[in-house]
GROMACS .gro file of C-alpha atoms in nm:
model
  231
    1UNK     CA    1   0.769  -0.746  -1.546
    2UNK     CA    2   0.797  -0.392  -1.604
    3UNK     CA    3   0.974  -0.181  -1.308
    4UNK     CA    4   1.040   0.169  -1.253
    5UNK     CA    5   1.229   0.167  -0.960
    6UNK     CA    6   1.430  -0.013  -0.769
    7UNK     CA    7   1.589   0.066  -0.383
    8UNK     CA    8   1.834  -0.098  -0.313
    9UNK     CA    9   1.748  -0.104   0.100
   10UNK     CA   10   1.498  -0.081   0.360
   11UNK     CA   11   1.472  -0.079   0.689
   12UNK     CA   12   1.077   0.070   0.667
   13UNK     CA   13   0.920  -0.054   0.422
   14UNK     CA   14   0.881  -0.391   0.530
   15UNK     CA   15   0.846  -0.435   0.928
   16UNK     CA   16   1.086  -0.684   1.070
   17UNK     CA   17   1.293  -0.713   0.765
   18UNK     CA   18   1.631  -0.572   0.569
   19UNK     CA   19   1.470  -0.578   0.221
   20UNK     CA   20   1.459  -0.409  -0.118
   21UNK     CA   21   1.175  -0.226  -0.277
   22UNK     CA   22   1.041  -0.260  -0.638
   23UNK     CA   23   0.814  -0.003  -0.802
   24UNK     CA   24   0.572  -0.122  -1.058
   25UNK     CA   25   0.376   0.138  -1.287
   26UNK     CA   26   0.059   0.245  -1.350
   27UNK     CA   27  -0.278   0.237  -1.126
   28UNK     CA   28  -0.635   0.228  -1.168
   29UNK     CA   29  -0.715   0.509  -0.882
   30UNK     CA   30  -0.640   0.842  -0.893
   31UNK     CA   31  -0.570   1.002  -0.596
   32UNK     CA   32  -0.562   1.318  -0.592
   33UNK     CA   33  -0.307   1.324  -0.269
   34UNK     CA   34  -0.071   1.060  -0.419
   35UNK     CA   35   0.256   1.126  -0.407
   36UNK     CA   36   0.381   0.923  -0.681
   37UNK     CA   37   0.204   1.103  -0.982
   38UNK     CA   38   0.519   1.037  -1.234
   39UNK     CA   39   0.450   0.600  -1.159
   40UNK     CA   40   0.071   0.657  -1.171
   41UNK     CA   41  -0.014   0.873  -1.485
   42UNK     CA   42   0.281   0.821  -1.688
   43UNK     CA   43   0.515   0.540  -1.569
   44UNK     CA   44   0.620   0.495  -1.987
   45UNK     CA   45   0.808   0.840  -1.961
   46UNK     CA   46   1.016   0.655  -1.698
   47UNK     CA   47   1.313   0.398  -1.801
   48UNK     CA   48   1.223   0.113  -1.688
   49UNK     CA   49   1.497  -0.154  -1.507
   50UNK     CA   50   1.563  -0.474  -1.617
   51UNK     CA   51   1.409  -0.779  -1.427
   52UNK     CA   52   1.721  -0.959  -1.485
   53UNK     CA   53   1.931  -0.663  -1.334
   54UNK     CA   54   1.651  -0.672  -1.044
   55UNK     CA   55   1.647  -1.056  -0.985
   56UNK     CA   56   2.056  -1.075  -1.023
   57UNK     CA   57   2.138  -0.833  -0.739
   58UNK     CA   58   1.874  -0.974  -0.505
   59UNK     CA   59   2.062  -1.336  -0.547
   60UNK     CA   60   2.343  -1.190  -0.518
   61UNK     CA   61   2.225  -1.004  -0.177
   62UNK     CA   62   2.057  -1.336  -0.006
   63UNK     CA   63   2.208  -1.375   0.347
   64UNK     CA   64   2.173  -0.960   0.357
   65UNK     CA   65   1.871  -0.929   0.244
   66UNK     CA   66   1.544  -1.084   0.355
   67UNK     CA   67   1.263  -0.935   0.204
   68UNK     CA   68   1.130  -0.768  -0.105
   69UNK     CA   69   0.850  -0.534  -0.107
   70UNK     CA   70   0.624  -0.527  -0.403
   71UNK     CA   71   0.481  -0.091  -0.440
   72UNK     CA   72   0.343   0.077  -0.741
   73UNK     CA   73   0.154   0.240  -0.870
   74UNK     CA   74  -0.053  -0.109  -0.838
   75UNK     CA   75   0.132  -0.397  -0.852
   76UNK     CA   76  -0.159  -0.600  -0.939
   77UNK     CA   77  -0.228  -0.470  -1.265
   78UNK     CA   78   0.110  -0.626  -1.380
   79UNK     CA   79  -0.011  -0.910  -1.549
   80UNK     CA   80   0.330  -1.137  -1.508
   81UNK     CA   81   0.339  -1.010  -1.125
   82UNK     CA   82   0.297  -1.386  -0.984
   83UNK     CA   83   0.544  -1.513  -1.259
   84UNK     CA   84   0.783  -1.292  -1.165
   85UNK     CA   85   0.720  -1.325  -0.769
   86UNK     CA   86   0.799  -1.715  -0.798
   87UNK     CA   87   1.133  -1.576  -0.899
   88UNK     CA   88   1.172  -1.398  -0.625
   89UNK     CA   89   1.055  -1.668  -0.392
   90UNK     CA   90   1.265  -1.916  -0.530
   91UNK     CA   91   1.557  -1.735  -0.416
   92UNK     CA   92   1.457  -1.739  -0.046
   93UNK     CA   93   1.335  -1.386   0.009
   94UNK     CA   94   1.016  -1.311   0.203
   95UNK     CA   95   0.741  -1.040   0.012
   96UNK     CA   96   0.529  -0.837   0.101
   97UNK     CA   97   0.267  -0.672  -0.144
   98UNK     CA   98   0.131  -0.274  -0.122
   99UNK     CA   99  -0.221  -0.281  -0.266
  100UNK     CA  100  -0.530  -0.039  -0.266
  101UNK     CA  101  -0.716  -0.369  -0.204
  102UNK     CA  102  -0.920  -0.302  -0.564
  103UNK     CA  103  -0.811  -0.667  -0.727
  104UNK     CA  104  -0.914  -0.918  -0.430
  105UNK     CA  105  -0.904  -1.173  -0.680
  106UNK     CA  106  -0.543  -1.151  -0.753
  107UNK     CA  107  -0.467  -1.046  -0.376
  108UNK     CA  108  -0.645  -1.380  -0.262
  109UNK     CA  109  -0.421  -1.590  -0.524
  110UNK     CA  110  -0.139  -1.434  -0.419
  111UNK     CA  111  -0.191  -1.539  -0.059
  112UNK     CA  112  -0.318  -1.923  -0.168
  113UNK     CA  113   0.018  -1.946  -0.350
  114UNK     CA  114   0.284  -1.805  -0.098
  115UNK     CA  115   0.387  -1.551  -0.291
  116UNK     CA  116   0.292  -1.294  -0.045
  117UNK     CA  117   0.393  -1.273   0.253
  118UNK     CA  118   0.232  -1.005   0.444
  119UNK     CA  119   0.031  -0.712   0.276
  120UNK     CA  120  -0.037  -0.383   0.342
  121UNK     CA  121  -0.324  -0.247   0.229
  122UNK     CA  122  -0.405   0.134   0.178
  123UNK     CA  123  -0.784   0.233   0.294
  124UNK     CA  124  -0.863   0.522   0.144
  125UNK     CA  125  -1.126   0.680   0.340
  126UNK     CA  126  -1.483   0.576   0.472
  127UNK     CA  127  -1.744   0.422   0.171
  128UNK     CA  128  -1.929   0.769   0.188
  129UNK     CA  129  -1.604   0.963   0.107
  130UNK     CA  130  -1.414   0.646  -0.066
  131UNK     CA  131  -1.458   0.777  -0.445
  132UNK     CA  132  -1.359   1.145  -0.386
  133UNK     CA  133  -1.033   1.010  -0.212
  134UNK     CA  134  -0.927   0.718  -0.457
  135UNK     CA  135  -1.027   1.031  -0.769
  136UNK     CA  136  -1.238   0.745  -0.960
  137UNK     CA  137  -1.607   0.869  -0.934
  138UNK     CA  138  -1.772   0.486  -1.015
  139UNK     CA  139  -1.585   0.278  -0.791
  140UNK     CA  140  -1.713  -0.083  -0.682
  141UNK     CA  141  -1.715  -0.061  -0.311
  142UNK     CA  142  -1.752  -0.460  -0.300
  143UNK     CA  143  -1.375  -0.467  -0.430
  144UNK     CA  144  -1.306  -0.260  -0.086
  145UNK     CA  145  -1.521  -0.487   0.129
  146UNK     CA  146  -1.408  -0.832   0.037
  147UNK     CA  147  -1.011  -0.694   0.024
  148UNK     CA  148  -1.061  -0.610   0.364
  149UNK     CA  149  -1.233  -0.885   0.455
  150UNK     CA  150  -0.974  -1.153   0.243
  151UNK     CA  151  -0.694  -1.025   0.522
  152UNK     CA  152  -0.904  -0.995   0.803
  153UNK     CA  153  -0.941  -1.394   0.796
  154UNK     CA  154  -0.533  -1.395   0.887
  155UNK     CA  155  -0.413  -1.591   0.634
  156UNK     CA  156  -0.129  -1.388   0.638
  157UNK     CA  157   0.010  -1.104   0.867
  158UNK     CA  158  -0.127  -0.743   0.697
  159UNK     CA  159  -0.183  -0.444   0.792
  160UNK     CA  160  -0.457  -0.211   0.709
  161UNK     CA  161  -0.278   0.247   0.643
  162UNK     CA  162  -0.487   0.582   0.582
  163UNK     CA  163  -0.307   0.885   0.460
  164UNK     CA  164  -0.433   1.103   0.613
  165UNK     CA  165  -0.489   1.437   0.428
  166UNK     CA  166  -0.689   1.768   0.512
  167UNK     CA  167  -0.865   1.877   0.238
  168UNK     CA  168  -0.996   1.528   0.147
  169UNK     CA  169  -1.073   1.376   0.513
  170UNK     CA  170  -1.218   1.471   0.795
  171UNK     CA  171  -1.167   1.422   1.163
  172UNK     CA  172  -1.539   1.238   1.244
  173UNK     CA  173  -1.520   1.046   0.928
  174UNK     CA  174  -1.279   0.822   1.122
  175UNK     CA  175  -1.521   0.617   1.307
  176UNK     CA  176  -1.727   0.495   1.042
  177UNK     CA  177  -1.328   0.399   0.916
  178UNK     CA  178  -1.284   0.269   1.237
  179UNK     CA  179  -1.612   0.021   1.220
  180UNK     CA  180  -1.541  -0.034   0.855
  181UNK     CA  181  -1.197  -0.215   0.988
  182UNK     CA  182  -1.324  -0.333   1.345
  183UNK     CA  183  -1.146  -0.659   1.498
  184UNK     CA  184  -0.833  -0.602   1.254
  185UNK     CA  185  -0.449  -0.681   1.372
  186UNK     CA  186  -0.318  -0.315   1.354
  187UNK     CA  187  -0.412   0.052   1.185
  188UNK     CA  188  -0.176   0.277   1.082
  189UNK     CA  189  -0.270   0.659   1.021
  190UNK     CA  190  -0.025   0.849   0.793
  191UNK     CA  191   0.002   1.223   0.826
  192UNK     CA  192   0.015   1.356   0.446
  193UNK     CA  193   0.327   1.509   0.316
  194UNK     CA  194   0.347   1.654  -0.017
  195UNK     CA  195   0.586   1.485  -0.220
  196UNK     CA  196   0.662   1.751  -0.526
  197UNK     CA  197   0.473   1.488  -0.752
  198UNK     CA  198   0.089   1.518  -0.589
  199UNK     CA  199  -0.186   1.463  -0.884
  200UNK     CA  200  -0.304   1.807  -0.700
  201UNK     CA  201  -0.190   2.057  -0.501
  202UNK     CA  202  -0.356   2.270  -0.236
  203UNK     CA  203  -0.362   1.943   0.027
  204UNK     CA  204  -0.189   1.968   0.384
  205UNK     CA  205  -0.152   1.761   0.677
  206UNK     CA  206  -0.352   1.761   1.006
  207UNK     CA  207  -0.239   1.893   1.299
  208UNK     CA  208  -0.083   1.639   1.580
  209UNK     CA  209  -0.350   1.710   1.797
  210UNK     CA  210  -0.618   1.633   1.555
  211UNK     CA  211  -0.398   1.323   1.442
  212UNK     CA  212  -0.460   1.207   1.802
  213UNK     CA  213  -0.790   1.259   1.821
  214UNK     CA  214  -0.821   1.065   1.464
  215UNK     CA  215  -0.602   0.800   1.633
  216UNK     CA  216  -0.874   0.779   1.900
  217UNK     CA  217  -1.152   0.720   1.726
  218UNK     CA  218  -1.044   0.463   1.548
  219UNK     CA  219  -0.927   0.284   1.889
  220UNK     CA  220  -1.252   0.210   1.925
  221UNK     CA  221  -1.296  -0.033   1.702
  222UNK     CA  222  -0.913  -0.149   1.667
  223UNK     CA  223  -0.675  -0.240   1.942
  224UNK     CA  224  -0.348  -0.138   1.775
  225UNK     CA  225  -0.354   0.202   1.611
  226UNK     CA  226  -0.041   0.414   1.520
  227UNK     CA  227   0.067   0.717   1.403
  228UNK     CA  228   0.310   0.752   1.122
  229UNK     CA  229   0.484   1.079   0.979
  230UNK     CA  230   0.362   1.278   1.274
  231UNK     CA  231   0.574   1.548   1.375
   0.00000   0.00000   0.00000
């Protein structure tokens, strides 16, 4: 599998666990707020690691480490991901996939075979607003819909994250994101920070207050929702 990063250690990226992160390449949105523009657009310009050199220091950190986190770009466009995941499983570690929830197919085989552990899914905005944010004009909602829906039914733990990012959403918009995800385990709202690498600039963060008052509508509809990057 092709990788473009690799760190080393974690104590955020995957709740409850010590674990190591691996960044595939590529995606097939194009947000215009993401902060990892190099991975997305033009992950070939980056050396890529060996998946030996990956798989070799993760046996050798078992005991240490517990989990791996699978990021991207979009890790399901890597057409060896599960291959390479059994590898990873085979040496004892817990994963747990980041997905924009636009290949449920491959999401839901994931979760039928063990390979992942928990997954976090990023929701991009409400269906009205959902094209503008992901920067892909003819998007299949459906692919939104039955993502959500795939790790609503609790197969596996998940958890459903909105950066949150003024310019592209607003604060009302958040109920109809709220009813989108009604009855799920837990919401997390990220306040935006601009990275360096954004596909394009002139984005900012909302206020805390307004972050609150985001936060609120979407309690509504979801018992557990938390703020993240909110200063």
């Amino acid at each position: 599998m092709k990788i473009y990063g690799f760190q080393k250690t974690t104590l955020l990226d995957y709740p409850g666990h010590v674990a190591a992160t691996i960044f595939t390449g590529g995606c097939n949105f194009r947000c215009p707020f993401c902060h990892n523009g190099g991975l997305v657009l033009c992950p070939d310009q980056i050396r890529p690691i060996e998946e030996e050199a990956v798989l070799a220091y993760l046996k050798k950190r078992k005991g240490i480490l517990e989990g791996v986190c699978i990021t991207g770009g979009e890790p399901t466009l890597q057409p060896d991901l599960k291959e390479f995941l059994r590898k990873v499983k085979a040496e004892g570690y817990q994963v747990k996939l980041d997905t924009n929830g636009y290949n449920p197919r491959i999401t839901g085989e994931m979760m039928e075979e063990g390979l992942a552990d928990y997954v976090a899914m990023d929701v991009k905005a409400s269906l009205p607003n959902y094209a503008r944010a992901a920067g892909c004009p003819d998007l299949d909602l459906s692919r939104i819909r039955e993502s959500i829906g795939l790790l609503k039914s609790g197969r596996v733990p998940y958890e459903f994250r909105t950066t949150v990012v003024k310019g592209i959403h607003t604060v009302e918009e958040f109920d109809a994101v709220g009813q989108l995800l009604e009855g799920s385990r837990v919401y997390y709202l990220q306040s935006f920070r601009n990275s360096g690498e954004v596909l394009q600039k002139g984005f900012c963060a909302f206020l805390p207050d307004e972050m609150e008052k985001i936060a609120e509508m979407a309690r509504k509809y979801i018992d557990k929702v938390e703020l993240r990057g909110v200063e």
